[in-house]
mmCIF file with all atom_site columns, C-alpha atoms in Angstrom:
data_model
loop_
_atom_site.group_PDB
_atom_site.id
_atom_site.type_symbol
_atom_site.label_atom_id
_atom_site.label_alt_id
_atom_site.label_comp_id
_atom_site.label_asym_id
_atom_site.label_entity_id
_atom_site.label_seq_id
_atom_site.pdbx_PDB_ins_code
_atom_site.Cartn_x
_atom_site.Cartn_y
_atom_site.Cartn_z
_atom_site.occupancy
_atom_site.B_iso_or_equiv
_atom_site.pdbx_formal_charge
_atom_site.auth_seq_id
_atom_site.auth_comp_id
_atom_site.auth_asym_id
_atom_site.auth_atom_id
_atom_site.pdbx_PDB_model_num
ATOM 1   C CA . UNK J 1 1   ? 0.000  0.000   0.000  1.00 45.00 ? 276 UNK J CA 1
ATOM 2   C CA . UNK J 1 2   ? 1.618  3.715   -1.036 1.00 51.00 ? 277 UNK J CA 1
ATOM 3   C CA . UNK J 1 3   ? 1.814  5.914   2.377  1.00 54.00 ? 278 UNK J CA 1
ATOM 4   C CA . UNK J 1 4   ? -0.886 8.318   1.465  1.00 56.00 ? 279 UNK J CA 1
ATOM 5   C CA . UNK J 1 5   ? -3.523 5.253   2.061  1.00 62.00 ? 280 UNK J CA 1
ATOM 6   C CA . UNK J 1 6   ? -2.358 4.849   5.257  1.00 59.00 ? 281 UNK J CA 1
ATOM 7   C CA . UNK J 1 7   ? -1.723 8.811   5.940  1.00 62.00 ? 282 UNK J CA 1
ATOM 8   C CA . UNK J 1 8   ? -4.376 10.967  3.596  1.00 61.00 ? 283 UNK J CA 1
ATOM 9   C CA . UNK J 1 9   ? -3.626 13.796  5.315  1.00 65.00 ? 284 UNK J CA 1
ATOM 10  C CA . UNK J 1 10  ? 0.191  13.963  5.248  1.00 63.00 ? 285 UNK J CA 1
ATOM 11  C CA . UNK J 1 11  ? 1.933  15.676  3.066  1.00 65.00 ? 286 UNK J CA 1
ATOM 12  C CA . UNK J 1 12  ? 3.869  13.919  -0.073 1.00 68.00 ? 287 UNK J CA 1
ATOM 13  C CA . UNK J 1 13  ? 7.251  14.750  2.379  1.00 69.00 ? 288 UNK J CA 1
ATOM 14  C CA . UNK J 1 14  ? 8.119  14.031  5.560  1.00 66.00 ? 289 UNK J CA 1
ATOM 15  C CA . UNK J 1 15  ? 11.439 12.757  7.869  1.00 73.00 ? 290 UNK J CA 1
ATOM 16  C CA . UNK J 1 16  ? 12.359 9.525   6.619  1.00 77.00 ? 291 UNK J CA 1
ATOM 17  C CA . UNK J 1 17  ? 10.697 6.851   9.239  1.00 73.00 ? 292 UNK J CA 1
ATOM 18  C CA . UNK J 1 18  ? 10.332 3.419   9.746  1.00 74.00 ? 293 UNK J CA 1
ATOM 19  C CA . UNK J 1 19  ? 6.307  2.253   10.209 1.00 73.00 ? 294 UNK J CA 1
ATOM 20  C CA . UNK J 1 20  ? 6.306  -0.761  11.492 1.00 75.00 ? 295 UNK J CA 1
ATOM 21  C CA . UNK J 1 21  ? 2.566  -2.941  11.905 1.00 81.00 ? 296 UNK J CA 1
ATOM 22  C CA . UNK J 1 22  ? 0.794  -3.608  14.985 1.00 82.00 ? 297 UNK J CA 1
ATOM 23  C CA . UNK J 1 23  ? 1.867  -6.369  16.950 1.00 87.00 ? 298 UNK J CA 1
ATOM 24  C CA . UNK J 1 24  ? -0.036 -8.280  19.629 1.00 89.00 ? 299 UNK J CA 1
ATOM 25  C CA . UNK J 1 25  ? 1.342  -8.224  22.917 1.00 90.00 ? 300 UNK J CA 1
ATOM 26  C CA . UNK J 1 26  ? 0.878  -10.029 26.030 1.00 93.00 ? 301 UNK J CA 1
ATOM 27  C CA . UNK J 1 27  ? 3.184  -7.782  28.109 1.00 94.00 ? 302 UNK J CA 1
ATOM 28  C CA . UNK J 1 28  ? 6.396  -5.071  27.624 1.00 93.00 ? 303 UNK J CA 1
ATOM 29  C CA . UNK J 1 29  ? 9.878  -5.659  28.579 1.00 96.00 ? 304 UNK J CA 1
ATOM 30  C CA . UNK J 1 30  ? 11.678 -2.642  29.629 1.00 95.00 ? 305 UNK J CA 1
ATOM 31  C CA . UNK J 1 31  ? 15.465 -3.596  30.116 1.00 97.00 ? 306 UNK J CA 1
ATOM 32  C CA . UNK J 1 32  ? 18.875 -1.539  31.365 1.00 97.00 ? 307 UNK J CA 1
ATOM 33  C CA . UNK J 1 33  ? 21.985 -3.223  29.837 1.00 97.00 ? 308 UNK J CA 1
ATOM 34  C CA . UNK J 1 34  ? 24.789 -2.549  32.125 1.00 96.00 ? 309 UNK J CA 1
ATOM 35  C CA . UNK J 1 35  ? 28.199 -3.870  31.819 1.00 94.00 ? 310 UNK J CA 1
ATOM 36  C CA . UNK J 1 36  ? 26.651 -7.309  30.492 1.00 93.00 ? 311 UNK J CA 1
ATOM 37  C CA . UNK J 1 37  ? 23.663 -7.897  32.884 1.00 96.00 ? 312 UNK J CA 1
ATOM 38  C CA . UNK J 1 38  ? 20.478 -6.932  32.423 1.00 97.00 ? 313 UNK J CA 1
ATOM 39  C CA . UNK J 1 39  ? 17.550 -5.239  34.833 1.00 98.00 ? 314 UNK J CA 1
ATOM 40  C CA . UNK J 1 40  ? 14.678 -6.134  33.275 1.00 98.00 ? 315 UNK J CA 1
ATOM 41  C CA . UNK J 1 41  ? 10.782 -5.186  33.592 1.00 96.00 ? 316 UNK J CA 1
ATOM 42  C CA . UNK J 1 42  ? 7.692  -6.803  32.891 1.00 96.00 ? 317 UNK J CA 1
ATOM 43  C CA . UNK J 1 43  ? 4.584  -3.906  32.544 1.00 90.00 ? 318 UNK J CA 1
ATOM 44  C CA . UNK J 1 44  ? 1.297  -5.907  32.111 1.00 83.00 ? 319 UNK J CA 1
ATOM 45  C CA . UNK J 1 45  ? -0.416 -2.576  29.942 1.00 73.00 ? 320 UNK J CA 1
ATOM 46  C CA . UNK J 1 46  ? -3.229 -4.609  27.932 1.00 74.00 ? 321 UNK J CA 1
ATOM 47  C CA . UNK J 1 47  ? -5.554 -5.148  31.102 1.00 75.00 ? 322 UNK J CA 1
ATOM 48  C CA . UNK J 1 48  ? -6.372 -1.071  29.995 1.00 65.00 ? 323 UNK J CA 1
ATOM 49  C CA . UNK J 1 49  ? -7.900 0.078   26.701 1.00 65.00 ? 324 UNK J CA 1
ATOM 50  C CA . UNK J 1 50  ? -5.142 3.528   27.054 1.00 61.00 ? 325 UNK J CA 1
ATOM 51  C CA . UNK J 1 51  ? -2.410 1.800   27.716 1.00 64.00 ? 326 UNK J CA 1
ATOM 52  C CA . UNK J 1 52  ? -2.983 -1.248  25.660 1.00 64.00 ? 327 UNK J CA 1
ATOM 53  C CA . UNK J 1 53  ? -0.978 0.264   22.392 1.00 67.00 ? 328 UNK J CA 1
ATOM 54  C CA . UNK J 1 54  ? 1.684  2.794   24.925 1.00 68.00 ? 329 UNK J CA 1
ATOM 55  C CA . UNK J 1 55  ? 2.144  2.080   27.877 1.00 68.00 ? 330 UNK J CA 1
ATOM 56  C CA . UNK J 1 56  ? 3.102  5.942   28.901 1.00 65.00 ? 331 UNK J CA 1
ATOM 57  C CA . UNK J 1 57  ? -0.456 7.165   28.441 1.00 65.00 ? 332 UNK J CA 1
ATOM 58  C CA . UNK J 1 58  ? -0.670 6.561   32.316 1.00 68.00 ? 333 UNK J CA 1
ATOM 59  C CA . UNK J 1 59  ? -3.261 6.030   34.314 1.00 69.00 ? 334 UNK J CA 1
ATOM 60  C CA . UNK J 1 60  ? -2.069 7.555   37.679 1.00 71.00 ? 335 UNK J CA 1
ATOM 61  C CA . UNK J 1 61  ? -4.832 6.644   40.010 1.00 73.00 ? 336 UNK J CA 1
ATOM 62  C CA . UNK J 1 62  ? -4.913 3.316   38.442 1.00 72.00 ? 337 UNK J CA 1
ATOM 63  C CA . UNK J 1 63  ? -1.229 2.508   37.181 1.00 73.00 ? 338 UNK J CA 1
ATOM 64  C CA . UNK J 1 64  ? -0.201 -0.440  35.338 1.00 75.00 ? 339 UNK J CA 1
ATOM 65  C CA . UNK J 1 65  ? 1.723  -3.424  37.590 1.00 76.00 ? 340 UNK J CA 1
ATOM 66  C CA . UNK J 1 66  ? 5.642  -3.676  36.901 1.00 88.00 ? 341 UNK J CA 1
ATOM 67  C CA . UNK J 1 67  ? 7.314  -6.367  38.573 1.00 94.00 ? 342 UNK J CA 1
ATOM 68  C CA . UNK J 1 68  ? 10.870 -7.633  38.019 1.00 97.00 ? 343 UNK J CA 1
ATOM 69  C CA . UNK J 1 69  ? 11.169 -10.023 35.134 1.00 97.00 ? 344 UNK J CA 1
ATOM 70  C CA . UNK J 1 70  ? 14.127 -12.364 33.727 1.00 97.00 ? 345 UNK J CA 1
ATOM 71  C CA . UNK J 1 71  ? 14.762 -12.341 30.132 1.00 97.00 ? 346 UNK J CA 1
ATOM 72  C CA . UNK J 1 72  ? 15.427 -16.000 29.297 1.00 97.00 ? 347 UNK J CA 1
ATOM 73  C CA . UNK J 1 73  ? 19.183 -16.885 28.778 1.00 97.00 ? 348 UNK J CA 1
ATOM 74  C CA . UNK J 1 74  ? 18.571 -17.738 24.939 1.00 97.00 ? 349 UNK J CA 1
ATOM 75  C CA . UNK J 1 75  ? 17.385 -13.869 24.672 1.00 97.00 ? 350 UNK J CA 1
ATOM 76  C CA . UNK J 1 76  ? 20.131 -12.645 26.993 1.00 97.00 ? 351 UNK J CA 1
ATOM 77  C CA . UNK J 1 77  ? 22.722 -14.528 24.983 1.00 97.00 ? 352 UNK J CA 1
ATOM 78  C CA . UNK J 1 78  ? 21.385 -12.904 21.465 1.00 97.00 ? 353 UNK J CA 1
ATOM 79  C CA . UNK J 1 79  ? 21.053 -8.919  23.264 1.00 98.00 ? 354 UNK J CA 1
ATOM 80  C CA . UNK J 1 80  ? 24.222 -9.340  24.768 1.00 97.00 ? 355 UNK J CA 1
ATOM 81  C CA . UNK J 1 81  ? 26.052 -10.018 21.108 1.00 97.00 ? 356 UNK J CA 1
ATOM 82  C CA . UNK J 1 82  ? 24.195 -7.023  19.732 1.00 97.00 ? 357 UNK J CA 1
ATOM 83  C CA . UNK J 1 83  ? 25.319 -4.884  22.192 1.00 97.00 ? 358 UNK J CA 1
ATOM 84  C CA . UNK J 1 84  ? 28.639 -5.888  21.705 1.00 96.00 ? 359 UNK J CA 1
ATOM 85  C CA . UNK J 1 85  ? 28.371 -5.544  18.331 1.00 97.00 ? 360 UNK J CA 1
ATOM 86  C CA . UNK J 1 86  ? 27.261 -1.879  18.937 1.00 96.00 ? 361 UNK J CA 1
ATOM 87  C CA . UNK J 1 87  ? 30.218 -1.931  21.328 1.00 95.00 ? 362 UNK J CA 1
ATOM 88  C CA . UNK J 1 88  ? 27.551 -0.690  23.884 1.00 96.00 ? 363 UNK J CA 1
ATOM 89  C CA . UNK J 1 89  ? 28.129 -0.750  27.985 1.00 94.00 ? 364 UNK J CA 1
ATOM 90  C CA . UNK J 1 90  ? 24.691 0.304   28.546 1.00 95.00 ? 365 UNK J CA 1
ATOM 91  C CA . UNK J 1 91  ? 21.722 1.118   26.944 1.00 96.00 ? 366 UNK J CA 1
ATOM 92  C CA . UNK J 1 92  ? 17.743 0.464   27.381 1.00 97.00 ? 367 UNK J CA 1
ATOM 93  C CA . UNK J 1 93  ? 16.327 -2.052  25.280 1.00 97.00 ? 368 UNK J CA 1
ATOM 94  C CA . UNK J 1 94  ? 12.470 -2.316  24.442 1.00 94.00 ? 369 UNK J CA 1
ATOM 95  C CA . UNK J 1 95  ? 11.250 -5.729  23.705 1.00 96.00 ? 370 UNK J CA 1
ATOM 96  C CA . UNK J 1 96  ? 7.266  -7.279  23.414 1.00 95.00 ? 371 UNK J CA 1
ATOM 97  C CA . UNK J 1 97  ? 6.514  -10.600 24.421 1.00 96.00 ? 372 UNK J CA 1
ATOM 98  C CA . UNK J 1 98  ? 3.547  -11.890 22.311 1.00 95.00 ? 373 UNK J CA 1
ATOM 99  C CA . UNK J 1 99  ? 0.593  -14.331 23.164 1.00 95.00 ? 374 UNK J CA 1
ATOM 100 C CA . UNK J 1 100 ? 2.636  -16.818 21.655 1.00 96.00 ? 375 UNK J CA 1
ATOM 101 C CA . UNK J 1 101 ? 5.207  -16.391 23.859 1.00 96.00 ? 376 UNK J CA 1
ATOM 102 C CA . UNK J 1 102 ? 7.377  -15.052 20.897 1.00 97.00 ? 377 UNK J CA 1
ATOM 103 C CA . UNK J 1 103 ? 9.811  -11.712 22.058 1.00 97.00 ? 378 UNK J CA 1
ATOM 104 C CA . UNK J 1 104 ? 9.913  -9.240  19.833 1.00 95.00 ? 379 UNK J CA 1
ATOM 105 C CA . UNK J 1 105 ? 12.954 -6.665  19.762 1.00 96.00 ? 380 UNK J CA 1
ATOM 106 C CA . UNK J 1 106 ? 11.899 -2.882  19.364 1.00 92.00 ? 381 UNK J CA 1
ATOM 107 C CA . UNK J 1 107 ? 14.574 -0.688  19.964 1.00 93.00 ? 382 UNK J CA 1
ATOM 108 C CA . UNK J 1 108 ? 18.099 -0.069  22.265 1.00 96.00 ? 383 UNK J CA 1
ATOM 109 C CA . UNK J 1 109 ? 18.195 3.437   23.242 1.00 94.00 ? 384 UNK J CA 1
ATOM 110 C CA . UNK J 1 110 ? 22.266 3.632   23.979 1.00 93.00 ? 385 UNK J CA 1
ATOM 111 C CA . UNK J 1 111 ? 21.356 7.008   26.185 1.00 87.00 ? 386 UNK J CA 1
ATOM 112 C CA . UNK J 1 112 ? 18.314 5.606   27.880 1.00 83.00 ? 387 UNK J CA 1
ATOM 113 C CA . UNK J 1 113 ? 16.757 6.233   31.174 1.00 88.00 ? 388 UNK J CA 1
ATOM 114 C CA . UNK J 1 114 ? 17.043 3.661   34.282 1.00 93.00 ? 389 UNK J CA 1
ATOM 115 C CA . UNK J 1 115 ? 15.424 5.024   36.840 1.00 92.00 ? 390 UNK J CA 1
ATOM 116 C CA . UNK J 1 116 ? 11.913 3.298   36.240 1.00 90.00 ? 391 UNK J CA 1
ATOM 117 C CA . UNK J 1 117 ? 13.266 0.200   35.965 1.00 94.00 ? 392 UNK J CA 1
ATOM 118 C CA . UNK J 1 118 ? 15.050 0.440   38.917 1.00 95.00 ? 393 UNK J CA 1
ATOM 119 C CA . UNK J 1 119 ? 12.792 2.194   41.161 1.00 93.00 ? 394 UNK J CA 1
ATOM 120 C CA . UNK J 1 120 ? 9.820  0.033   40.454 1.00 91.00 ? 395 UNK J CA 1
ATOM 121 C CA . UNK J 1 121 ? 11.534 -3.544  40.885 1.00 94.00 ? 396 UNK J CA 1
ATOM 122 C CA . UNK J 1 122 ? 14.390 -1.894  43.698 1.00 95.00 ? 397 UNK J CA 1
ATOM 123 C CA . UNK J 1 123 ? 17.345 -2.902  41.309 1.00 96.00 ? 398 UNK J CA 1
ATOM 124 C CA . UNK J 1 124 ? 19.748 0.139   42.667 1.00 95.00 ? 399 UNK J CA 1
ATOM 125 C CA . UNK J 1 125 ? 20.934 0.611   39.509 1.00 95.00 ? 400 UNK J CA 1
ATOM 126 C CA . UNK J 1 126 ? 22.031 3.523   40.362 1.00 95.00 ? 401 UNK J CA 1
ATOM 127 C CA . UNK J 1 127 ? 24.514 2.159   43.165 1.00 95.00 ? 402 UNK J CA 1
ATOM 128 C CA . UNK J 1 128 ? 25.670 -0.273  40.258 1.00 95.00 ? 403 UNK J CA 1
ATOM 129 C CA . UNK J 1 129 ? 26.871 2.364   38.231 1.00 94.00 ? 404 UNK J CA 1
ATOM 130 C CA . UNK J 1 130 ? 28.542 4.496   40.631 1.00 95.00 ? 405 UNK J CA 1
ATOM 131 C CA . UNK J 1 131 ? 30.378 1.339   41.664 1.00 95.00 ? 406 UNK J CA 1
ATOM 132 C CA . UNK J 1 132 ? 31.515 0.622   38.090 1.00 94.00 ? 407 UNK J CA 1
ATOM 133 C CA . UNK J 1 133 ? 32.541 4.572   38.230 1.00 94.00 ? 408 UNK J CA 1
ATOM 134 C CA . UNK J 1 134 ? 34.533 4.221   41.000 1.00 95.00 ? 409 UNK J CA 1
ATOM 135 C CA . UNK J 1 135 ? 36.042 1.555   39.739 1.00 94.00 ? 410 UNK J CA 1
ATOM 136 C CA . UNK J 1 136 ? 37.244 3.542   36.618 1.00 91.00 ? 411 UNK J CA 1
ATOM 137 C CA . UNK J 1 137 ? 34.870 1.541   33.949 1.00 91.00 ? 412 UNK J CA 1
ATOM 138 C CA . UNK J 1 138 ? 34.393 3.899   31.622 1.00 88.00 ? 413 UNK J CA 1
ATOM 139 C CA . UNK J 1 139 ? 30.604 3.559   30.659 1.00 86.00 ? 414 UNK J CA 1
#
């Protein structure tokens, strides 16, 4: 299908971007790489109609549950080689898991926030790095 089906109202030029289709999910994966482990987070968003598609159009008085969640070794293994590849020490990584149990890669922000993920499942990430820091890693 040519982009002005999809977009009838755009005009004939925009930024280049990538459109990718709707996948199902079951739940989201928010991971921080750091130094080759990984603090990951389930977020169950598709019990809620708004946060079913993004989970960041919060519902505050009603939030969605994140608990701590382990990435299965065959997944680790795979991340962990891409980061390396992208000669990455850190970075957050966006993943699906589908209702076939299938995970789904979205995107490694190399820059990415950590905080979430580590006050919602009391990772201390933030201890981590400072003791990498200290111990002249360079991140």
């Amino acid at each position: 299908m040519r982009t002005q089906e999809y977009f009838p109202s755009q005009t004939e030029h925009f930024y280049p971007s990538l459109f990718q289709n709707l996948i199902e999910k079951k739940f989201e994966i928010r991971t921080f790489f750091l130094l080759d482990r990984f603090y990951s987070m389930a977020i169950f968003s598709q019990q809620k109609e708004s946060t079913s598609i993004d989970f960041r159009n919060y519902d505050v008085k009603n939030p969605n549950r994140y608990v701590p969640f382990s990435i299965p070794k065959s997944i680790e293994s795979k991340l962990k080689l891409f980061m390396k590849k992208l000669d990455l020490k850190t970075g957050s990584i966006d993943l699906i898991v589908t209702p076939n149990d299938e995970y789904v890669f979205l995107e490694v922000n190399p820059v990415g926030q950590f905080d979430f993920v580590s006050v919602n499942c009391n990772y201390y990430i933030e201890k981590e790095i400072a003791i990498a820091l200290s111990k002249g890693i360079s991140l």
